[in-house]
Coordinates of C-alpha atoms in Angstrom, one line a residue:
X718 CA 155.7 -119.1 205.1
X719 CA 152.6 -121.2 204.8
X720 CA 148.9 -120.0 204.2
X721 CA 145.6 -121.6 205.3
X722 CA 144.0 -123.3 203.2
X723 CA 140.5 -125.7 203.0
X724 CA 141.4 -129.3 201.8
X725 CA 139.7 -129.5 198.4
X726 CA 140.7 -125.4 197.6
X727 CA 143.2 -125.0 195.2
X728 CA 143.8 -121.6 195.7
X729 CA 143.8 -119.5 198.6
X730 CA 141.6 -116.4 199.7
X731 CA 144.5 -114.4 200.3
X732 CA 145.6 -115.6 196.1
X733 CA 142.2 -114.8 194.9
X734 CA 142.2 -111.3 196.7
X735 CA 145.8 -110.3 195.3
X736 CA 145.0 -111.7 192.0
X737 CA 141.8 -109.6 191.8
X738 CA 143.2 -106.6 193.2
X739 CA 146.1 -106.6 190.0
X740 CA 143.2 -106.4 188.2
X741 CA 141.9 -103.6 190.1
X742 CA 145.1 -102.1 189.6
X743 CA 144.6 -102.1 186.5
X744 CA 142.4 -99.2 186.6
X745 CA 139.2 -100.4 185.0
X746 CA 136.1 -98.3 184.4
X747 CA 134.2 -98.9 186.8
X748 CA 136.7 -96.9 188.9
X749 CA 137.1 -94.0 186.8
X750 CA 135.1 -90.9 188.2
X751 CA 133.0 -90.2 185.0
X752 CA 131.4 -94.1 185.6
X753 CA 128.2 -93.7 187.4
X754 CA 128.5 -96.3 190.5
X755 CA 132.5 -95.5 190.7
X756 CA 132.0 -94.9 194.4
X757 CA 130.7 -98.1 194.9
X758 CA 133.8 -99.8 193.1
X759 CA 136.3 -97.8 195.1
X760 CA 135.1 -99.0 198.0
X761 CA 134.8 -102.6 197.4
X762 CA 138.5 -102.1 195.9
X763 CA 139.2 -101.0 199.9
X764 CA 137.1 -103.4 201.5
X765 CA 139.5 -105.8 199.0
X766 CA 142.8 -103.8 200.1
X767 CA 142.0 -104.2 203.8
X768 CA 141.4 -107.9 203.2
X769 CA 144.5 -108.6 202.0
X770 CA 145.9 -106.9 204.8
X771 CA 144.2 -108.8 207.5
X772 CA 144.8 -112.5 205.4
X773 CA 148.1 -111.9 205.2
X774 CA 148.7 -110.5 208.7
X775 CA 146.5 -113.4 210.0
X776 CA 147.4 -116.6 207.4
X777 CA 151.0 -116.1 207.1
X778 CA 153.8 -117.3 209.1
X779 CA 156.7 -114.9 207.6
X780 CA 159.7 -115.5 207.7
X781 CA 162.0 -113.1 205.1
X782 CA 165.1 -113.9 204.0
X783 CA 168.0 -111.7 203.3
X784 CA 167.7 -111.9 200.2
X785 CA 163.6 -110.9 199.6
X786 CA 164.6 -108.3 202.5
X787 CA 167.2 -106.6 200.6
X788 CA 164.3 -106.8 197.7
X789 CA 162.1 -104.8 199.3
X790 CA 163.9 -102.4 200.9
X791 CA 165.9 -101.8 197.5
X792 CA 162.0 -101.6 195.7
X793 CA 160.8 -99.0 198.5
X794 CA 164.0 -96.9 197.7
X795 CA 163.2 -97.0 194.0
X796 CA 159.4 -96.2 194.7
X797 CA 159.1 -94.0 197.5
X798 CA 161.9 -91.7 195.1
X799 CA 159.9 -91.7 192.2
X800 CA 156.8 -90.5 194.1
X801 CA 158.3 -87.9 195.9
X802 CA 160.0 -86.7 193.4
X803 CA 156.3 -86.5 191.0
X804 CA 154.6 -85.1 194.5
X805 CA 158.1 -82.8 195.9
X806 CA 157.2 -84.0 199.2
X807 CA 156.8 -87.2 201.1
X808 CA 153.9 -85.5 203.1
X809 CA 152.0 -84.9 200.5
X810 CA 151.8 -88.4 199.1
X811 CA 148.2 -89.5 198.5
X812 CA 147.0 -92.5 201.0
X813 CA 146.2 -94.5 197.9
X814 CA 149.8 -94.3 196.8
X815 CA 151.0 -95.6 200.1
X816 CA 148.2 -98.7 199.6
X817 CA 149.5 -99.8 196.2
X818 CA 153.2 -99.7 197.7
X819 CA 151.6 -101.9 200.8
X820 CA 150.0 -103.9 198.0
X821 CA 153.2 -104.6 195.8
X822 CA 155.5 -105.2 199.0
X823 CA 153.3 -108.1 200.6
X824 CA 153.3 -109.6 196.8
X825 CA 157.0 -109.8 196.8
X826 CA 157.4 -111.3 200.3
X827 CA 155.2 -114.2 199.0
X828 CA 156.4 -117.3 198.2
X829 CA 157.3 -118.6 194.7
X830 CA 154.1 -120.9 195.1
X831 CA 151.9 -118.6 195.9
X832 CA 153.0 -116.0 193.6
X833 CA 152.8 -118.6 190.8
X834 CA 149.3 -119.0 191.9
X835 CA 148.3 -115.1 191.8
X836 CA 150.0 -114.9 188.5
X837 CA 147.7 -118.2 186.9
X838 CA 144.8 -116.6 188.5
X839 CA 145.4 -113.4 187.2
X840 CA 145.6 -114.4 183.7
X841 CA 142.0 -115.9 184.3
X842 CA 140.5 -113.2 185.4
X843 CA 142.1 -111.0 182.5
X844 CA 140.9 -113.2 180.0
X845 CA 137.3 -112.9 181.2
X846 CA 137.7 -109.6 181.8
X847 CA 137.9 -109.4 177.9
X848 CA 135.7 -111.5 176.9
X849 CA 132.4 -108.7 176.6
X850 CA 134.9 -106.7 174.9
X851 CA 136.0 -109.8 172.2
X852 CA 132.0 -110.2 171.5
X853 CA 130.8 -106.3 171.1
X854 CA 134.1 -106.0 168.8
X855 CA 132.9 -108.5 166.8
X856 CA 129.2 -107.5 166.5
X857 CA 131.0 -104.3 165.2
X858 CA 132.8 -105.8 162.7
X859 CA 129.8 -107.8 161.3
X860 CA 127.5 -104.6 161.1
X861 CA 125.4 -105.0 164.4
X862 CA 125.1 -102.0 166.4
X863 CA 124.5 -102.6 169.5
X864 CA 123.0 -99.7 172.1
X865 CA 125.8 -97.5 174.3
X866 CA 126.6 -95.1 176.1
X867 CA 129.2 -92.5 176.6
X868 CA 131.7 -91.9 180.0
X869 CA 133.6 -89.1 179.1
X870 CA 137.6 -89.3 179.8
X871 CA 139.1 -88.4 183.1
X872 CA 142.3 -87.2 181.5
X873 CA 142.6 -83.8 180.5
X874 CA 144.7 -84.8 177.3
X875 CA 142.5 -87.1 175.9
X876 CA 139.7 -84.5 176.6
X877 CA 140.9 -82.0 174.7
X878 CA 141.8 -84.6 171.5
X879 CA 138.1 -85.0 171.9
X880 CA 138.6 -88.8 172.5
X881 CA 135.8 -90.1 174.8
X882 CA 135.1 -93.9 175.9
X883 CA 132.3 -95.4 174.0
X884 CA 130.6 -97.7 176.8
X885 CA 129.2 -101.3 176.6
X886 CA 128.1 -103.9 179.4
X887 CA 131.3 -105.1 180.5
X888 CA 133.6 -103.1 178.5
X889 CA 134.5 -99.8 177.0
X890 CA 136.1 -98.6 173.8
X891 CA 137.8 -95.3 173.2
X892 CA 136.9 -93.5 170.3
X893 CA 137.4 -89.8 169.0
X894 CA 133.7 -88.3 169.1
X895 CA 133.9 -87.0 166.0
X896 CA 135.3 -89.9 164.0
X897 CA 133.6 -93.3 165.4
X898 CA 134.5 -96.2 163.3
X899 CA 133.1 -99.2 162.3
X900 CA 136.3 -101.7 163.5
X901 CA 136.9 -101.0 167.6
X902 CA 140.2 -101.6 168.5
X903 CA 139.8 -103.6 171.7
X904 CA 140.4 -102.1 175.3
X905 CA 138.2 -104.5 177.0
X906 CA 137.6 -103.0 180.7
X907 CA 140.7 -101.0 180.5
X908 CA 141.3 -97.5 179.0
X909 CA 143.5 -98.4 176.1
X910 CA 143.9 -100.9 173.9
X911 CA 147.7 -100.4 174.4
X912 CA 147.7 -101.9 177.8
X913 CA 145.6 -104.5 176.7
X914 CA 147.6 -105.8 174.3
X915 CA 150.7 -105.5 175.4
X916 CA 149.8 -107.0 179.0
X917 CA 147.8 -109.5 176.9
X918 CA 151.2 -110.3 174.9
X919 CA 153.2 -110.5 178.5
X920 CA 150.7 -113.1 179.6
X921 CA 151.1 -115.0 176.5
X922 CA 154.8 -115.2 177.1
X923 CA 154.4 -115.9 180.7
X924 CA 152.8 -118.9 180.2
X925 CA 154.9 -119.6 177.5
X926 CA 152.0 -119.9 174.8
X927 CA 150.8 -123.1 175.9
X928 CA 147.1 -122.5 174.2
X929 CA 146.6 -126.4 174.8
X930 CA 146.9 -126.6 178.2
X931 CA 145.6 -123.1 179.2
X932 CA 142.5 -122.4 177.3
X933 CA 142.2 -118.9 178.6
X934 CA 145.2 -118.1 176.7
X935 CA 143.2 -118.6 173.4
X936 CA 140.8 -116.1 174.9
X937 CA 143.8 -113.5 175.4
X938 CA 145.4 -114.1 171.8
X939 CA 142.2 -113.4 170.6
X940 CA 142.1 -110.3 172.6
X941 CA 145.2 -109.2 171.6
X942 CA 145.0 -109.3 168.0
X943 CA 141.7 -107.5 168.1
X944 CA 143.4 -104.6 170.3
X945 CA 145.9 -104.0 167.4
X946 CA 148.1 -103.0 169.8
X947 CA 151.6 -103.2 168.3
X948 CA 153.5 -103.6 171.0
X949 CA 151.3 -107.1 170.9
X950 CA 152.7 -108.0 167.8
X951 CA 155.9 -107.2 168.8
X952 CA 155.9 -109.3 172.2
X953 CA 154.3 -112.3 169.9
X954 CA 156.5 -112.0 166.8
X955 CA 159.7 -112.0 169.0
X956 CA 158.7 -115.0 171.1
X957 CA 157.8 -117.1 168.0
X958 CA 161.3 -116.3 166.7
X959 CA 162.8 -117.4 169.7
X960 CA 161.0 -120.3 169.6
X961 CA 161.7 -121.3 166.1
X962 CA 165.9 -120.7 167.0
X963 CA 165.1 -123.1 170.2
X964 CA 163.5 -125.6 167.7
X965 CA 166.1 -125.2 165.4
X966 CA 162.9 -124.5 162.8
X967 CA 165.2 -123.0 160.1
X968 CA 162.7 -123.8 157.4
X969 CA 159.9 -122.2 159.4
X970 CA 162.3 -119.3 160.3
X971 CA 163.3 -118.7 156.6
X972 CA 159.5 -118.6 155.7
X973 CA 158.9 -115.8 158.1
X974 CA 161.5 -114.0 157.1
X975 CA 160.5 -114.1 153.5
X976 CA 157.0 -112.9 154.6
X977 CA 158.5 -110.1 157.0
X978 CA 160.4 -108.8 153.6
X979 CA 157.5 -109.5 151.3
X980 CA 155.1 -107.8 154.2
X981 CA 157.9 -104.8 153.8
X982 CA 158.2 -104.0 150.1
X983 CA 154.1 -104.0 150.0
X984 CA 154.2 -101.1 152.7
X985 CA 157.0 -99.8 151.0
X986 CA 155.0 -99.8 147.2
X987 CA 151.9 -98.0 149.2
X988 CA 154.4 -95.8 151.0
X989 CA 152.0 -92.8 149.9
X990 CA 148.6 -94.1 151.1
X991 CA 147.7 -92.2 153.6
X992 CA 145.3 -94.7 155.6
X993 CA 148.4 -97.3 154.7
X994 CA 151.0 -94.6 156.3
X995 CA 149.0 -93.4 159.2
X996 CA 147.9 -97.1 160.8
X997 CA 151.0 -99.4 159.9
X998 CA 154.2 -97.4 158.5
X999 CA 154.0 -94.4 160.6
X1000 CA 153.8 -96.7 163.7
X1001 CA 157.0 -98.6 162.2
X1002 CA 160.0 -96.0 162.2
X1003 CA 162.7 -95.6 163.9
X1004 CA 161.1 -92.8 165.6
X1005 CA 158.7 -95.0 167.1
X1006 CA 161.1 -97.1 168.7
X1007 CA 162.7 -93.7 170.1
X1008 CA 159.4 -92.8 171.1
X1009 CA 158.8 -89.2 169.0
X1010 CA 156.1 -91.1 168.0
X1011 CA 154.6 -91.4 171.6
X1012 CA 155.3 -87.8 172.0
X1013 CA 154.0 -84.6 170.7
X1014 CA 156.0 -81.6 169.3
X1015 CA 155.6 -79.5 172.5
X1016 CA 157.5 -82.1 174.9
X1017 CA 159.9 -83.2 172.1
X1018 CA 161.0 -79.4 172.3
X1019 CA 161.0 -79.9 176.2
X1020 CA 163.0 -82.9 176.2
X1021 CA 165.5 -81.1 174.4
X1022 CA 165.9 -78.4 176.3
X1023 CA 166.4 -81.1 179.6
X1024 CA 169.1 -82.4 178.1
X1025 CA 170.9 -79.1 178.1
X1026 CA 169.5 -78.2 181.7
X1027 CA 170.9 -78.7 185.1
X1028 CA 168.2 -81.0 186.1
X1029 CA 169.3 -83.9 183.6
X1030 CA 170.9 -86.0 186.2
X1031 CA 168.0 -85.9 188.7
X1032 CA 165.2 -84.7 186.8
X1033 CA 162.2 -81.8 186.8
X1034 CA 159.4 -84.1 188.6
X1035 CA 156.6 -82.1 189.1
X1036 CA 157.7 -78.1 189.2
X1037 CA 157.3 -78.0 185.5
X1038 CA 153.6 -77.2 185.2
X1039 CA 153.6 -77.1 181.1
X1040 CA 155.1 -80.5 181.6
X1041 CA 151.1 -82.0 183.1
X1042 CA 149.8 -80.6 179.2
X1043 CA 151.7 -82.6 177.3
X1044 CA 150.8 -85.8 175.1
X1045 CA 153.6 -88.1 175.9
X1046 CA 154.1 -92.2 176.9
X1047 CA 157.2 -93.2 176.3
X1048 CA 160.8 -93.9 178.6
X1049 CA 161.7 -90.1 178.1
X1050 CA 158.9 -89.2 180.1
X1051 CA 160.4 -91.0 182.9
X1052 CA 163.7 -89.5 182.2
X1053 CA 162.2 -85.8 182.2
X1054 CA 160.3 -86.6 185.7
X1055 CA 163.4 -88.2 187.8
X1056 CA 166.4 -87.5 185.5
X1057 CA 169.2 -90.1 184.2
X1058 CA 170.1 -90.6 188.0
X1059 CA 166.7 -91.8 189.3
X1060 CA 166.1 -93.9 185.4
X1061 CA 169.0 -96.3 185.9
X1062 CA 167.6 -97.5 189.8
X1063 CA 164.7 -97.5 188.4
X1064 CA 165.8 -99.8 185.3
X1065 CA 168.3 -101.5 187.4
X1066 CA 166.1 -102.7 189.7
X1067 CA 163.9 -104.7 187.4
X1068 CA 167.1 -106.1 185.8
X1069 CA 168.7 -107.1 188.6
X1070 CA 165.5 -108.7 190.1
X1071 CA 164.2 -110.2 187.3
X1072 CA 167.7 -112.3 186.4
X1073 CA 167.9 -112.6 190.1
X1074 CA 164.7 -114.7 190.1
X1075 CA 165.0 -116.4 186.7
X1076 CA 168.3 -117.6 187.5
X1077 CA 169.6 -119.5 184.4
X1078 CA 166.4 -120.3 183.0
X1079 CA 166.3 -119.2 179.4
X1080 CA 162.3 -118.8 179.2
X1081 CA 162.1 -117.0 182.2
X1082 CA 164.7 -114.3 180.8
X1083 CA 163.1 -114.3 177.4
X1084 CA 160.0 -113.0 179.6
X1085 CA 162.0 -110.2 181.7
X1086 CA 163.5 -108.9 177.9
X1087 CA 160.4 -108.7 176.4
X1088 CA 159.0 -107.5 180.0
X1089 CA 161.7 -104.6 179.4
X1090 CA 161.3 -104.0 176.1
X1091 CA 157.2 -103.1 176.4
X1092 CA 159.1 -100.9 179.1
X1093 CA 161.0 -98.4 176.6
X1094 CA 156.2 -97.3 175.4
X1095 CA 155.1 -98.0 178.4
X1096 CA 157.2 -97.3 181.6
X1097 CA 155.1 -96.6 184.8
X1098 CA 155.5 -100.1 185.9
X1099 CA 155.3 -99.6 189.5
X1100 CA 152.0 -101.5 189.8
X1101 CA 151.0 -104.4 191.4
X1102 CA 149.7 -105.8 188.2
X1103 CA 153.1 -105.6 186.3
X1104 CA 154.8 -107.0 189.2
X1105 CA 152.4 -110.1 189.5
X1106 CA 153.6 -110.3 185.3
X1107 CA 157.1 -110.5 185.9
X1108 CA 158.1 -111.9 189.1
X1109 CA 154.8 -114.6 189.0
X1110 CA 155.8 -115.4 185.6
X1111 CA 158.9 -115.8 186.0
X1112 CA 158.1 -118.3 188.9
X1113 CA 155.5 -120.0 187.1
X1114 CA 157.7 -120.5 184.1
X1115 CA 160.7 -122.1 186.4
X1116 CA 158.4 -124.6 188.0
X1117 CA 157.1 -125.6 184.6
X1118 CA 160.6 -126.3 183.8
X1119 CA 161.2 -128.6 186.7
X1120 CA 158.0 -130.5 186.6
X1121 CA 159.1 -131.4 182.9
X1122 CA 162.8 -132.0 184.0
X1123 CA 161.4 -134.8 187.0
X1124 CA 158.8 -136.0 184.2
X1125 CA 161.6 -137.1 181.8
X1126 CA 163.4 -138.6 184.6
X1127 CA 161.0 -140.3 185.8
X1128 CA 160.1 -141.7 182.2

């Protein structure tokens, strides 16, 4: 499979479209239907869709293996099941959810070098895409206030918790309307600072926090810490142990234990603070990590009646209309719409792939756990952006590994 190139281009049309169209995917602002010029976004995003179509029909001489045929075949299974069983009928499937399966499928019958080029693109065009975002949130924190406006929320939940998207050139910040503080947590052009961090901590660990050699990852760490996003922290804070155990950095190790423990018995001492327990120790239980905390009491008590229902094994989808109310983002969600049946393809075939394509490389695995991990709060991965995470880090992190591996040979 080979794509056209021009002699001095590093990168290929068809790689800049794909990586701009994970953006896209992304769903930023300027696509939501409360943004003025939406309609003029959507359609370049077609324009885009149609491109990669054509480039990809016209550029590529494919030739699919049985192994990247069985891949896509086993994802369509997995896909097409999860959106039929959210819409109850194929024929009712929205012609934008059959353009993001299109999207995904020609991603995954790219080669490993051109998927390793989507994914280094993409992280480029995240980290400018934060970089308004990284400035305004620090003309906040120093006391400038800059002019805004307001697009109100397209989601009917984050309407009625009164939570609206304060709006700046090039980036957005949501905000309760009646509570806007002075310290923004970061969404850059996204709509929360949740995704942004935690796909920000994914990219880190993609390209295997080399700040040196990629100087858009500064931009990203920078990005992520200003999002707060914990899942962030987590992602970061896990990789940095792994590292120290590769490095055999017990000193170092011993340290951050000692500040993890110190960190600990200061939260514990200010236990009863209430800002102290609603930002940091509320967001650290065990409930979190179940995900009550992503939940509210009203699917908590729906969740346990599922479990003593007859749809457990294949799920409620979307015949449960009080289910569309509810304030909810964790893996339970998942469970509730396509039962314990449906979850395990759906988690199997992320497993399976991702150790399929990282093979025995130990960095690339560390991404796919940590990948799966940002799963358990945030599991609606079927997007092309998460896809060009995984499967082009993965990628990118393997040739790294050989080009080091010929390099010490060759020294």
């Amino acid at each position: 499979m080979k794509i056209k190139t021009w002699k001095k281009q590093k990168y290929s049309y068809l790689e800049w479209c794909v990586a701009i169209e994970g953006i896209l995917s992304m769903n930023p602002y300027f696509l939501w239907d409360g943004y003025t010029c939406n309609y003029l976004f959507d359609a370049i995003k077609k324009v885009l869709e149609l491109s990669i179509i054509l480039l990809f029909v016209c550029e590529m001489r494919v030739t699919v293996s049985k192994r990247k045929y069985f891949m896509v075949v086993s994802f369509a299974v997995v896909y097409f099941y999860y959106m039929m069983n959210t819409y109850n009928h194929v024929f009712s499937l929205k012609p934008g959810i059959i353009i993001k399966f299109i999207m995904i499928i020609l991603f995954l019958l790219l080669p490993e070098k051109e998927r390793r080029n989507i994914f280094e693109l993409y992280t480029r065009l995240f980290a400018l895409s934060l970089i308004p975002a990284i400035c305004f949130s620090v003309l906040s924190i120093i006391g400038f206030d800059v002019p805004y406006d307001v697009i109100a929320s397209s989601q009917e939940i984050k309407v009625n918790q009164n939570f609206e998207y304060i709006h700046y050139p090039g980036s957005v910040f949501c905000e309760n309307r009646y509570s806007i503080s002075r310290f923004k947590r970061l969404c850059g052009i996204y709509d929360e600072h949740g995704m942004a961090g935690t796909v920000a901590g994914l990219l880190l660990a993609g390209n295997q926090f080399k700040l040196k050699k990629h100087k858009e990852l500064v931009i990203i760490l920078v990005g992520g810490i200003l999002s707060v996003s914990l899942a962030f922290f987590v992602i970061v804070g896990l990789y940095y142990v792994y590292v120290l155990l590769k490095n055999r950095k017990k000193k170092r190790l011993i340290t951050l234990i000692s500040l993890i423990l110190i960190c600990a018995g200061v939260l514990f001492l200010l236990r009863n603070n209430e800002v102290v327990n609603r930002l940091v120790i509320s967001r650290l239980r065990i409930t979190y990590l179940m995900s009550n905390k992503r939940a509210d009491s009203t699917f908590i008590a729906l969740f346990s009646d599922f479990l003593r229902s007859d749809n457990i094994l294949w799920g409620y989808g979307n015949n449960n209309p009080i289910f569309n109310t509810v304030d909810a983002a964790s893996y339970k969600v998942l469970i509730y719409d396509i039962g314990f049946v449906g979850f395990f393809i759906y988690v199997l075939w992320f497993l399976y792939w991702g150790v399929r394509n990282a093979g025995k490389n130990i960095e690339a695995l560390i991404l796919l756990v940590l990948f799966m991990l940002s799963f358990l709060q945030r599991p609606w991965i079927l997007y092309l952006y998460f896809m060009i995470i995984l499967f082009g880090g993965i990628d990118k992190i393997r040739q790294e590994y050989c080009s080091d591996i010929a390099r010490k040979s060759e020294g």
